[in-house]
mmCIF file of C-alpha atoms in Angstrom:
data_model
loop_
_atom_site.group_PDB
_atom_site.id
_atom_site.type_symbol
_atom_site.label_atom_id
_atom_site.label_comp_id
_atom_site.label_asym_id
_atom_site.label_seq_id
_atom_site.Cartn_x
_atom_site.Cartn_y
_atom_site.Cartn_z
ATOM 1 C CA UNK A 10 2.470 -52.321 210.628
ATOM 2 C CA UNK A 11 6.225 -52.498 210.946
ATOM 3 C CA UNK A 12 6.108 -56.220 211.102
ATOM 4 C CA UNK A 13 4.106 -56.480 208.263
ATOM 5 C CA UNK A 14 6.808 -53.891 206.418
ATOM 6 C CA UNK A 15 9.662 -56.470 207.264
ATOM 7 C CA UNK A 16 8.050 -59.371 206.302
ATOM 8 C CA UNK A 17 6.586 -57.937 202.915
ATOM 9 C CA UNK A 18 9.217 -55.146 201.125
ATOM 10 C CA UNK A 19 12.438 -55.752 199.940
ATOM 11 C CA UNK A 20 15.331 -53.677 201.785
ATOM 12 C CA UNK A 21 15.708 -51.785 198.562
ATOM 13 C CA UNK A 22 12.073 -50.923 199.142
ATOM 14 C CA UNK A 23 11.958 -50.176 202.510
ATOM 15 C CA UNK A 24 15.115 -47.516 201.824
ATOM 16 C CA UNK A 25 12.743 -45.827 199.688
ATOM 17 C CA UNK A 26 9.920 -45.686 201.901
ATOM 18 C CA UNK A 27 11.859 -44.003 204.412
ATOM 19 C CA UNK A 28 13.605 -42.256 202.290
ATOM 20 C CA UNK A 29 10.004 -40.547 201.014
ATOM 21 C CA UNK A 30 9.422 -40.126 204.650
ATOM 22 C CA UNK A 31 12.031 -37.892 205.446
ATOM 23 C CA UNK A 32 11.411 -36.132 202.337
ATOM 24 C CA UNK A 33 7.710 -35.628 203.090
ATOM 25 C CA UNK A 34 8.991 -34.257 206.522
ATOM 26 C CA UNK A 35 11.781 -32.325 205.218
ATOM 27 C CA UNK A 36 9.541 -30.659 202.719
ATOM 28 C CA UNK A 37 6.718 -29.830 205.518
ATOM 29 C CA UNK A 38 9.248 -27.893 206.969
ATOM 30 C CA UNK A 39 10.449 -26.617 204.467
ATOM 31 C CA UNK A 40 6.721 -25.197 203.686
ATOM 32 C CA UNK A 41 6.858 -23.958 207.713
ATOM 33 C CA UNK A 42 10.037 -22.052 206.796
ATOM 34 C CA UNK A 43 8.876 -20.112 203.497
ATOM 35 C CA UNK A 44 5.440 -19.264 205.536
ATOM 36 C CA UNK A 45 7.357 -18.027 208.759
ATOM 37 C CA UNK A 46 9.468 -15.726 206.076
ATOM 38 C CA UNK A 47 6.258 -14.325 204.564
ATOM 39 C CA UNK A 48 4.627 -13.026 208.193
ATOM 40 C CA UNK A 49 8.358 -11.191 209.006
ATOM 41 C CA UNK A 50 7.342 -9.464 205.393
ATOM 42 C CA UNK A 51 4.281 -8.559 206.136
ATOM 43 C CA UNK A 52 4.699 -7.473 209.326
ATOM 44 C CA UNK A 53 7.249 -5.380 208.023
ATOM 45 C CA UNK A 54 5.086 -4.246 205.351
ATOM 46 C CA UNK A 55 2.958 -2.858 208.029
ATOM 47 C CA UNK A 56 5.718 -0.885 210.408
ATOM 48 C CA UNK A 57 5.501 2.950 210.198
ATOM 49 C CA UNK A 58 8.516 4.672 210.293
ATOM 50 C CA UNK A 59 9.393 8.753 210.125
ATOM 51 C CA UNK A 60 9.350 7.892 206.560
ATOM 52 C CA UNK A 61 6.480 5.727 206.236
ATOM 53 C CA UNK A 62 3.753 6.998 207.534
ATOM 54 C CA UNK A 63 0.458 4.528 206.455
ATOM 55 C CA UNK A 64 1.334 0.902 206.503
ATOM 56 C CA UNK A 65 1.197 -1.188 203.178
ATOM 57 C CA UNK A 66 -2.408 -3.169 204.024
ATOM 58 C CA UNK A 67 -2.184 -4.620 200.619
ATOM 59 C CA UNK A 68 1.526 -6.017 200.700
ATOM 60 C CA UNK A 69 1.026 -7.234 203.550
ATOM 61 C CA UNK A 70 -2.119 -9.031 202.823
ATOM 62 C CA UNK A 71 -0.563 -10.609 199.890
ATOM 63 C CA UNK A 72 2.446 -12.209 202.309
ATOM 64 C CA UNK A 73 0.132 -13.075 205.025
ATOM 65 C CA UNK A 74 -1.771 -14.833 202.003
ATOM 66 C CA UNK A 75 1.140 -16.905 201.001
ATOM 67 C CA UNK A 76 2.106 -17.317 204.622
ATOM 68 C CA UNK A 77 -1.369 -19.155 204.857
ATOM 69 C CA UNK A 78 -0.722 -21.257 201.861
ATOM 70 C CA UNK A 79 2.536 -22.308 203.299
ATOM 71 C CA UNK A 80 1.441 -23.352 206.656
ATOM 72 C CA UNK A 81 -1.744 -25.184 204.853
ATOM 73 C CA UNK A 82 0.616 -27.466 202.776
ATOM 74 C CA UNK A 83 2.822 -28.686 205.436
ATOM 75 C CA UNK A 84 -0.855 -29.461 207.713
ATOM 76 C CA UNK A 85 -0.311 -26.760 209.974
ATOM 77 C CA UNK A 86 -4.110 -25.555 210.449
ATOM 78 C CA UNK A 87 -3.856 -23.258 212.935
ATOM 79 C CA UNK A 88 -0.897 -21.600 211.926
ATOM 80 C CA UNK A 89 -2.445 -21.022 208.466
ATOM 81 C CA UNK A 90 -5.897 -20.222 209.691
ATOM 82 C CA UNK A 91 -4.169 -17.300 212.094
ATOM 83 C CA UNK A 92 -2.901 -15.999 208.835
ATOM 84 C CA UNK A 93 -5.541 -16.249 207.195
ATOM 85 C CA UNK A 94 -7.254 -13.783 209.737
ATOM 86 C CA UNK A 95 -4.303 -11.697 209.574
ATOM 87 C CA UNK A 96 -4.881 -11.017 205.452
ATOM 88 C CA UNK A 97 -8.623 -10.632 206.381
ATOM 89 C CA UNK A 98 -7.646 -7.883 208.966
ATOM 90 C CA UNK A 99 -5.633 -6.005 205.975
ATOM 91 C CA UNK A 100 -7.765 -6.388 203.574
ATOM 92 C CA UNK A 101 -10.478 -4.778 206.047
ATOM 93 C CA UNK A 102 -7.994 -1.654 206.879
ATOM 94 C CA UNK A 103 -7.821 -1.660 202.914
ATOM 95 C CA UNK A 104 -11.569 -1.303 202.049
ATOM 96 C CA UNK A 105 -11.374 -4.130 200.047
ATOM 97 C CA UNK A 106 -14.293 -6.567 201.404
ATOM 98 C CA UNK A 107 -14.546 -9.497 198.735
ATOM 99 C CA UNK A 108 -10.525 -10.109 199.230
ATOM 100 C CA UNK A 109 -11.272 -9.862 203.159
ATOM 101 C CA UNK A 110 -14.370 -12.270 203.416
ATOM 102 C CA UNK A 111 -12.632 -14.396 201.092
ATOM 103 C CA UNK A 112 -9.709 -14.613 203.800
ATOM 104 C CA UNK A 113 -12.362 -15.129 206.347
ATOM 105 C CA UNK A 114 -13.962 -18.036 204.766
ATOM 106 C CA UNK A 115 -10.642 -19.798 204.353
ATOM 107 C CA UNK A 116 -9.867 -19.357 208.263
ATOM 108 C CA UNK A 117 -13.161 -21.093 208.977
ATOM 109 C CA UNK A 118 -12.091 -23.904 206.342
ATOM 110 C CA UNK A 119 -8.875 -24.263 208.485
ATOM 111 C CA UNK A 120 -11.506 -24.788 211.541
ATOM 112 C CA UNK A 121 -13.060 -27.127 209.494
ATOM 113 C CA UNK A 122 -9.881 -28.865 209.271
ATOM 114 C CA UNK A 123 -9.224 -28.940 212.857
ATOM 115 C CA UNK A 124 -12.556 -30.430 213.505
ATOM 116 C CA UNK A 125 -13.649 -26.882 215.249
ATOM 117 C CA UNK A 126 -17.086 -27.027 213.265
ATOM 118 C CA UNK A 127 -18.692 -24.328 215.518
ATOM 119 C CA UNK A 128 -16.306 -21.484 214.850
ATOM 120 C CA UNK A 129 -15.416 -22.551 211.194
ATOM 121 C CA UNK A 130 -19.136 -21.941 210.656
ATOM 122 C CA UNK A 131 -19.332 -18.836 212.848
ATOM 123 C CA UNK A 132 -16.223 -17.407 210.745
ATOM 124 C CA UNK A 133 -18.069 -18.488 207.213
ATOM 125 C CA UNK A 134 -21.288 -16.742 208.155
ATOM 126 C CA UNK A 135 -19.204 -13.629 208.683
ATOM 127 C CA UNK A 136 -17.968 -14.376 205.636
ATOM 128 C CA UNK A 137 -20.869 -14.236 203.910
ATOM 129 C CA UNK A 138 -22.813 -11.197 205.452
ATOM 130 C CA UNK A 139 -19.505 -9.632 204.076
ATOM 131 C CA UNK A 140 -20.224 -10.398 200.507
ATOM 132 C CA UNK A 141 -23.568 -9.112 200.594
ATOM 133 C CA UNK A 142 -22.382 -5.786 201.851
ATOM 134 C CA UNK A 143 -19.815 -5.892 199.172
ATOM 135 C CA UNK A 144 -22.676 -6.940 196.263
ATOM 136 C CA UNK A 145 -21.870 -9.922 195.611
ATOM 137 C CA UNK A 146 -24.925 -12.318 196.745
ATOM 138 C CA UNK A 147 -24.547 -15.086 194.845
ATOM 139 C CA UNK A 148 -20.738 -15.539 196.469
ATOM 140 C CA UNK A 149 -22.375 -14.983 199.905
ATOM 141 C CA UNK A 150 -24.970 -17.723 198.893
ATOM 142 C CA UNK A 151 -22.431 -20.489 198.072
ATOM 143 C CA UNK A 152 -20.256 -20.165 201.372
ATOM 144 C CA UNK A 153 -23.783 -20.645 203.947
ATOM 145 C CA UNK A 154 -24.448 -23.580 201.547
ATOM 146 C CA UNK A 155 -20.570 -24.950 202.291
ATOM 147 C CA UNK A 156 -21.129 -23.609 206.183
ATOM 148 C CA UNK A 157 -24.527 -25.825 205.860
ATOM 149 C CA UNK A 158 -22.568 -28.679 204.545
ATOM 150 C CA UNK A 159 -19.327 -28.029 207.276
ATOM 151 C CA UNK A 160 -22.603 -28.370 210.298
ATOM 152 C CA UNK A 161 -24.948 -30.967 208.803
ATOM 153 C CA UNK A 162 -24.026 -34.165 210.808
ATOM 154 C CA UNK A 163 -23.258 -32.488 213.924
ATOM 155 C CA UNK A 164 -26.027 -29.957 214.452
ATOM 156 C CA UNK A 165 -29.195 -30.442 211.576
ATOM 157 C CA UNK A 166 -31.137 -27.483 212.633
ATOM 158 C CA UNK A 167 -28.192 -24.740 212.485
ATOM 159 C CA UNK A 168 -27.500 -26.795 208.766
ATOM 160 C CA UNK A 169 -31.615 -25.742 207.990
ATOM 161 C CA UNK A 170 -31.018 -22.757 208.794
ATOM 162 C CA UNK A 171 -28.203 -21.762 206.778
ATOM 163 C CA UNK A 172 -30.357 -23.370 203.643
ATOM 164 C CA UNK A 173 -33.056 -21.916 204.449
ATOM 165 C CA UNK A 174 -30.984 -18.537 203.938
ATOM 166 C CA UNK A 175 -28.926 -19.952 201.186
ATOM 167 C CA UNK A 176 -32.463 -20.437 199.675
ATOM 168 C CA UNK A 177 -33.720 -16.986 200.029
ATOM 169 C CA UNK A 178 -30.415 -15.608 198.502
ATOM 170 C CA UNK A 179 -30.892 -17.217 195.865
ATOM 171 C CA UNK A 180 -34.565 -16.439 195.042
ATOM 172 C CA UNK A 181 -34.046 -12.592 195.816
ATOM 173 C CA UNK A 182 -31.565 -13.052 192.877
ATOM 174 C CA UNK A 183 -34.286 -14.706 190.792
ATOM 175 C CA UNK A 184 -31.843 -18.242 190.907
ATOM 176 C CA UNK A 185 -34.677 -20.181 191.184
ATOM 177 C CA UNK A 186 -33.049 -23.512 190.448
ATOM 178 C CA UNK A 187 -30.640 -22.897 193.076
ATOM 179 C CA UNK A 188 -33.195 -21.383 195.277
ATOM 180 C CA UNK A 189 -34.987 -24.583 195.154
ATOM 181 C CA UNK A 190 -32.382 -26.953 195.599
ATOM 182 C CA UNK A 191 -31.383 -25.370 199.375
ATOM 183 C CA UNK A 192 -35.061 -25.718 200.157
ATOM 184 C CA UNK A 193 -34.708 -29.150 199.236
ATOM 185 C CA UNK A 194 -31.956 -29.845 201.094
ATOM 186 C CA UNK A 195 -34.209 -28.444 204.313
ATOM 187 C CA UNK A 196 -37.086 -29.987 203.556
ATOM 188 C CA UNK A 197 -35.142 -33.371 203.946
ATOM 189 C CA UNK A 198 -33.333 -32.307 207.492
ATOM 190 C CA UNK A 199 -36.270 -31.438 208.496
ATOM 191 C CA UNK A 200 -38.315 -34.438 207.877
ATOM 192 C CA UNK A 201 -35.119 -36.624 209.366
ATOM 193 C CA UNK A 202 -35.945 -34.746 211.929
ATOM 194 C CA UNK A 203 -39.658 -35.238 212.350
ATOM 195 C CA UNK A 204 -40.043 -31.449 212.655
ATOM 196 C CA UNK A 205 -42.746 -32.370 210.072
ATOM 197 C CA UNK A 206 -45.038 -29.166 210.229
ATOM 198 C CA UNK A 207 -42.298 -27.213 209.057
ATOM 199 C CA UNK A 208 -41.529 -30.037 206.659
ATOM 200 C CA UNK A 209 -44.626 -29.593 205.161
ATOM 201 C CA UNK A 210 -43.994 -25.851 204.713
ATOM 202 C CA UNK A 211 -40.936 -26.171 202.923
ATOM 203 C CA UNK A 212 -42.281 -28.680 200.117
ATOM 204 C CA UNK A 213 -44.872 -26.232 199.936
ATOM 205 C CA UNK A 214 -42.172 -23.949 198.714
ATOM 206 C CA UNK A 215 -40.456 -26.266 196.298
ATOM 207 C CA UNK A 216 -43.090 -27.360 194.775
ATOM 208 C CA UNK A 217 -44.199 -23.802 194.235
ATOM 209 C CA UNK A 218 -41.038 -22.760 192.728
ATOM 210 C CA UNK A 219 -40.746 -26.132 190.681
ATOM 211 C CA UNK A 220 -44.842 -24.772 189.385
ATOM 212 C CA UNK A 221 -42.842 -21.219 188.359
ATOM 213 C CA UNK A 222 -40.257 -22.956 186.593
ATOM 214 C CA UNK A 223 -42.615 -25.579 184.877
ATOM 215 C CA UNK A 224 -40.853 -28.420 186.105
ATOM 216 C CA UNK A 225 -44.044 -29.916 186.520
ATOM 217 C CA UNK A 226 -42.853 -33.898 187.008
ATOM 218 C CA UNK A 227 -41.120 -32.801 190.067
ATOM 219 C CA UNK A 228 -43.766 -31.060 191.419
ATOM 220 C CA UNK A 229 -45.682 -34.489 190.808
ATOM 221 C CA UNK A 230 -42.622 -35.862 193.138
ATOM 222 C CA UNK A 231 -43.277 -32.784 195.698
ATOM 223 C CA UNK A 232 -46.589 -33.958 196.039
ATOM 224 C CA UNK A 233 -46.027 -37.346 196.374
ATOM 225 C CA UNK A 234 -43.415 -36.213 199.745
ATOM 226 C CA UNK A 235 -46.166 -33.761 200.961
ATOM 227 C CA UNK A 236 -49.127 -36.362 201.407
ATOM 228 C CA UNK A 237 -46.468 -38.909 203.349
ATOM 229 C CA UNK A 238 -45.846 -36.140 205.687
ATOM 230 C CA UNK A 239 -49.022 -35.150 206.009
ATOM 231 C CA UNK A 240 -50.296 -38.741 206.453
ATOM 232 C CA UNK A 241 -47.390 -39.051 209.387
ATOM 233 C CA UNK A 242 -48.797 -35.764 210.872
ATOM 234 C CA UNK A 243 -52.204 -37.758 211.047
ATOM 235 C CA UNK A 244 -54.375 -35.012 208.684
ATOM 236 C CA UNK A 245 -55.615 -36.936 206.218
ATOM 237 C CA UNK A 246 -57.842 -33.574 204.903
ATOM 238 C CA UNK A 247 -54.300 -31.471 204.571
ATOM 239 C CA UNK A 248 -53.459 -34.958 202.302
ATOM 240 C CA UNK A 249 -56.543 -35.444 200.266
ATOM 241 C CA UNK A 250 -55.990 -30.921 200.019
ATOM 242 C CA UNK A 251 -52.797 -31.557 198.358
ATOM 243 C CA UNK A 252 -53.784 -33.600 195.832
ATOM 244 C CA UNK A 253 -56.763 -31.560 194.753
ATOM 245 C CA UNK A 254 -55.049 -28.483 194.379
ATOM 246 C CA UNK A 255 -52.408 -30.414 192.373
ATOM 247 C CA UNK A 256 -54.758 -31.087 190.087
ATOM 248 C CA UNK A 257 -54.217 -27.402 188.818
ATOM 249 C CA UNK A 258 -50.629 -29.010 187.671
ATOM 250 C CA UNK A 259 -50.242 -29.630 183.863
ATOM 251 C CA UNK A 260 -50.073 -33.681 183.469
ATOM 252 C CA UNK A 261 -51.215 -34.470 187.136
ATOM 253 C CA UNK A 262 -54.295 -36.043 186.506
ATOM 254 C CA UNK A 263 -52.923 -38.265 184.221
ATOM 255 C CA UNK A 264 -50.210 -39.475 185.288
ATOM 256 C CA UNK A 265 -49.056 -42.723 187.279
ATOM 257 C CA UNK A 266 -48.289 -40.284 190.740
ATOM 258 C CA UNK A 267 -51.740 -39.217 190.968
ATOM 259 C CA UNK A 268 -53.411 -42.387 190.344
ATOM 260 C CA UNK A 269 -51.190 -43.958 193.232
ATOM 261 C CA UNK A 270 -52.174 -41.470 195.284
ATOM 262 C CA UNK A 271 -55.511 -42.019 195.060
ATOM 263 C CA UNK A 272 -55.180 -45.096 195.734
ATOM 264 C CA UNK A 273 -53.152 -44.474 198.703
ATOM 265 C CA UNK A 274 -55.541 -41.813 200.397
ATOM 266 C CA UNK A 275 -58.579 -44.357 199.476
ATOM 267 C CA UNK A 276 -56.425 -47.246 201.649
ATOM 268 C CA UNK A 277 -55.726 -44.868 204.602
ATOM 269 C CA UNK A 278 -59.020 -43.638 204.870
ATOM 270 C CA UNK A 279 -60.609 -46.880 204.901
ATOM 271 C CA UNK A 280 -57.925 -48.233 207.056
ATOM 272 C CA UNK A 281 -56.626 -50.781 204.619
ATOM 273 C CA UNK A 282 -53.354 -51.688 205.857
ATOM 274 C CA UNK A 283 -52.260 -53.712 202.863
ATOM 275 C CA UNK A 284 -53.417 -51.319 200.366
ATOM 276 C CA UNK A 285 -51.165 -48.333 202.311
ATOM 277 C CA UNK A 286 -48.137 -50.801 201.916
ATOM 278 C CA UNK A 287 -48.709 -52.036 198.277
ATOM 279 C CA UNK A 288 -48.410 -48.716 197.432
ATOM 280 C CA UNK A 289 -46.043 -47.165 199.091
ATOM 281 C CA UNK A 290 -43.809 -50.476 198.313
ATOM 282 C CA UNK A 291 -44.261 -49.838 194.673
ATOM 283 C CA UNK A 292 -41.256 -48.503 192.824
ATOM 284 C CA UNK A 293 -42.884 -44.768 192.488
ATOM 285 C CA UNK A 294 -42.193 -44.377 196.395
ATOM 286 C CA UNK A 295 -39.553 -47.024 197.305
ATOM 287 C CA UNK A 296 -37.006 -45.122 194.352
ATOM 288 C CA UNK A 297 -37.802 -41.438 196.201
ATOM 289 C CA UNK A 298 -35.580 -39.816 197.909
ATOM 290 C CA UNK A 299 -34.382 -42.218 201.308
ATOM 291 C CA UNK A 300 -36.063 -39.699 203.844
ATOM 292 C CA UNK A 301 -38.977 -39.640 201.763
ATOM 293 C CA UNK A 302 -38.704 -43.481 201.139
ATOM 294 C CA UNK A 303 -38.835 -44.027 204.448
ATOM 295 C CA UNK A 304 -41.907 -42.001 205.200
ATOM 296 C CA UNK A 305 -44.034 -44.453 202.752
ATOM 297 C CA UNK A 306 -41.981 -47.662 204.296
ATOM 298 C CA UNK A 307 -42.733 -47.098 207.976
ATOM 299 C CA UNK A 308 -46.736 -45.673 207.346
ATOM 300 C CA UNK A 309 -49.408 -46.881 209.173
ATOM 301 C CA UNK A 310 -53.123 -46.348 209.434
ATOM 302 C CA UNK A 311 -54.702 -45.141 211.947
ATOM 303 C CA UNK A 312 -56.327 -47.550 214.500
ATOM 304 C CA UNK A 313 -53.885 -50.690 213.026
ATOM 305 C CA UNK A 314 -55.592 -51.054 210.101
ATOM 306 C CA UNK A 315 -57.763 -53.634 208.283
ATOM 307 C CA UNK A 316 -56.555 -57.186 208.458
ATOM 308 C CA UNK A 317 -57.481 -59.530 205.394
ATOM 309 C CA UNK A 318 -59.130 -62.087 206.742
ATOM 310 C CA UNK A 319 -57.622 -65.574 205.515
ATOM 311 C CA UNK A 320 -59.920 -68.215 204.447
ATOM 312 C CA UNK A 321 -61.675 -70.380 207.322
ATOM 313 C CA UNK A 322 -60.403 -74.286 206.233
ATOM 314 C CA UNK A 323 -63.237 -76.876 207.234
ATOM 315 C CA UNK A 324 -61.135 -79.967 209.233
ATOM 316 C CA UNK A 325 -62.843 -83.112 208.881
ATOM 317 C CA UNK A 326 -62.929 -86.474 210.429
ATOM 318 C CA UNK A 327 -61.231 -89.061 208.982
ATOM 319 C CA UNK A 328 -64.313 -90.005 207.263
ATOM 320 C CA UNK A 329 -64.500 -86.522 205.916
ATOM 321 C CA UNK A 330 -67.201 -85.856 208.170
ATOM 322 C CA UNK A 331 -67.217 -81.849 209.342
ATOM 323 C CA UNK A 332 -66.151 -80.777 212.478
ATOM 324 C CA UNK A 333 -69.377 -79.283 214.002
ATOM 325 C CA UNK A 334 -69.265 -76.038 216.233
ATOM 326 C CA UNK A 335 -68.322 -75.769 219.561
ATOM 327 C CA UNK A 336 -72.331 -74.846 220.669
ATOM 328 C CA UNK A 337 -73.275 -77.861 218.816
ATOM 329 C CA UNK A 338 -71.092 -79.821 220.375
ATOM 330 C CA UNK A 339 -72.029 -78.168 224.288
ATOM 331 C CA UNK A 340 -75.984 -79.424 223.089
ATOM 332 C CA UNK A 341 -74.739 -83.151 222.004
ATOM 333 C CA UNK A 342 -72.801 -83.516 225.151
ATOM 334 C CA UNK A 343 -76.016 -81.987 227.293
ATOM 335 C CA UNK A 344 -77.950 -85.010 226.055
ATOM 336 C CA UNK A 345 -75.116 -87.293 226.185
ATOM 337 C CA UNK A 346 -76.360 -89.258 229.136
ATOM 338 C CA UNK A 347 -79.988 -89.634 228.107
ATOM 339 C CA UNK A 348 -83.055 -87.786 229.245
ATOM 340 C CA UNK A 349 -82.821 -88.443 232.513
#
């Protein structure tokens, strides 16, 4: 890299590269500076004196606040994250919950920061147990759908669990559309994860709540995912179930998702191969949703499948003569020396 700074900026150039530099640095300590000056005020604002009886939660939750904001602009995580458990702590001595869970979820975003995904989630469930005591659901909803989203690639079923109560949230408060959406988002973990009876569960419960909301094309969709799992759990009757109680769904019978499932089920159960793929390669499945995508992509039938035979091509002689049979043959040669 410093090679290819000689070789392509100017001096003047390179000056002001380094002159940013410093400044960047100068300013992160600068940033260090103002939030080291805010914890000596709040820490002050919480001494007791003959005076001063009851420390000053609320001051000093406000400088441990912008102590925290400090620290977080010049990159120091853990320096901002202990401050922002310091306001939390205030704010708890000063009965005011929202203000301290909010504290609390901004430590564990400092975690997240420092790549400590265990405790930032840990800290964010608090977090949000604390909004619900304070009333205020719909806040403790959204930070287990960001803890979900902070533990997703690292640990799956912790992430489907935290939607799974995201989801419930949600539809206690009668959000359906959010409600929905978290289950979603398990549904798919947990077919990723080939946990696929619980899969099956959980698009249960979509496509429920889609029915209640009359979204009823994506409960044509919800079907569609349910019958692939199903099919990969090898219960073909829980598949051809689906689809008759989906029936009961406004539009289903005529539309192009229950016709290709037909089709499909009629393939699997008579262990056509090539019908299963031609129609779980058509658009309707290929342009799901990738984990469902997949399911149709890698199905098979049970017991390998069907194979179309190809067309048996006669090879003559060069006189165009047919080749005769291999039993036919075994009698010509038997008589090949004579009688005798």
């Amino acid at each position: 890299r410093r090679l290819a700074s000689a070789l392509f900026l100017t001096p003047l150039t390179q000056q002001l590269v380094g002159r940013l530099r410093f400044l960047s640095g100068d300013m992160a300590a600068q940033k260090i500076n103002e939030g080291l000056e805010h914890i000596a005020k709040a820490e002050k604002y919480l001494k007791t004196g003959f005076l001063k009886w009851k420390p000053d939660y609320d001051s000093a939750a406000t400088e441990y606040s912008k102590a925290a904001v400090a620290f977080k602009n010049a990159k120091q995580f853990d320096q901002a994250k202990e401050a922002y458990l310091k306001e939390a702590i205030s704010h708890e001595n000063n009965k005011a919950l929202f203000h301290a869970a909010k504290a609390y979820e901004q430590a564990g975003m400092m975690l997240k920061e420092m790549q400590k995904h265990y405790e930032a989630v840990e800290l964010i469930e608090k977090a949000s147990m604390m909004y619900l005591e304070n009333g205020t659901p719909d806040t403790a909803a959204l930070a287990l759908d960001r803890a979900g989203k902070v533990i997703e690639n690292i640990n799956p079923s912790k992430a489907i669990q935290l939607y799974q109560q995201t989801g419930a949230v949600f539809e206690n408060e009668e959000r359906l559309r959010q409600s929905v959406e978290m289950y979603g988002k398990a549904s798919r973990l947990l077919v990723r994860g080939r946990r696929l009876d619980e899969a099956a569960a959980s698009l249960q419960k979509e496509k429920s709540i889609y029915k209640d909301i009359e979204n009823y094309p994506t409960c044509y969709k919800k079907t569609i995912a349910q019958v692939l799992v199903h099919l990969h759990r090898n219960d073909y009757v829980a598949a051809e179930k689906c689809v008759r109680e989906s029936y009961s769904i406004p539009g289903f019978r005529e539309s192009e998702d229950c016709a290709a499932l037909e089709q499909l089920l009629e393939g699997y159960d008579q262990q056509d191969q090539d019908q299963v793929s031609d129609v779980c390669n058509s658009p309707l499945f290929k342009y799901m949703d990738n984990d469902y995508a997949k399911l149709g992509l890698s199905l098979s039938v049970l017991g390998g499948g069907k194979k179309k035979k190809s067309p048996v091509v006669s090879q003559g002689t060069s006189e165009g003569a047919p080749v005769t049979s291999s039993r036919e043959n075994e009698e010509d040669d038997e008589y090949a020396g004579g009688l005798c």
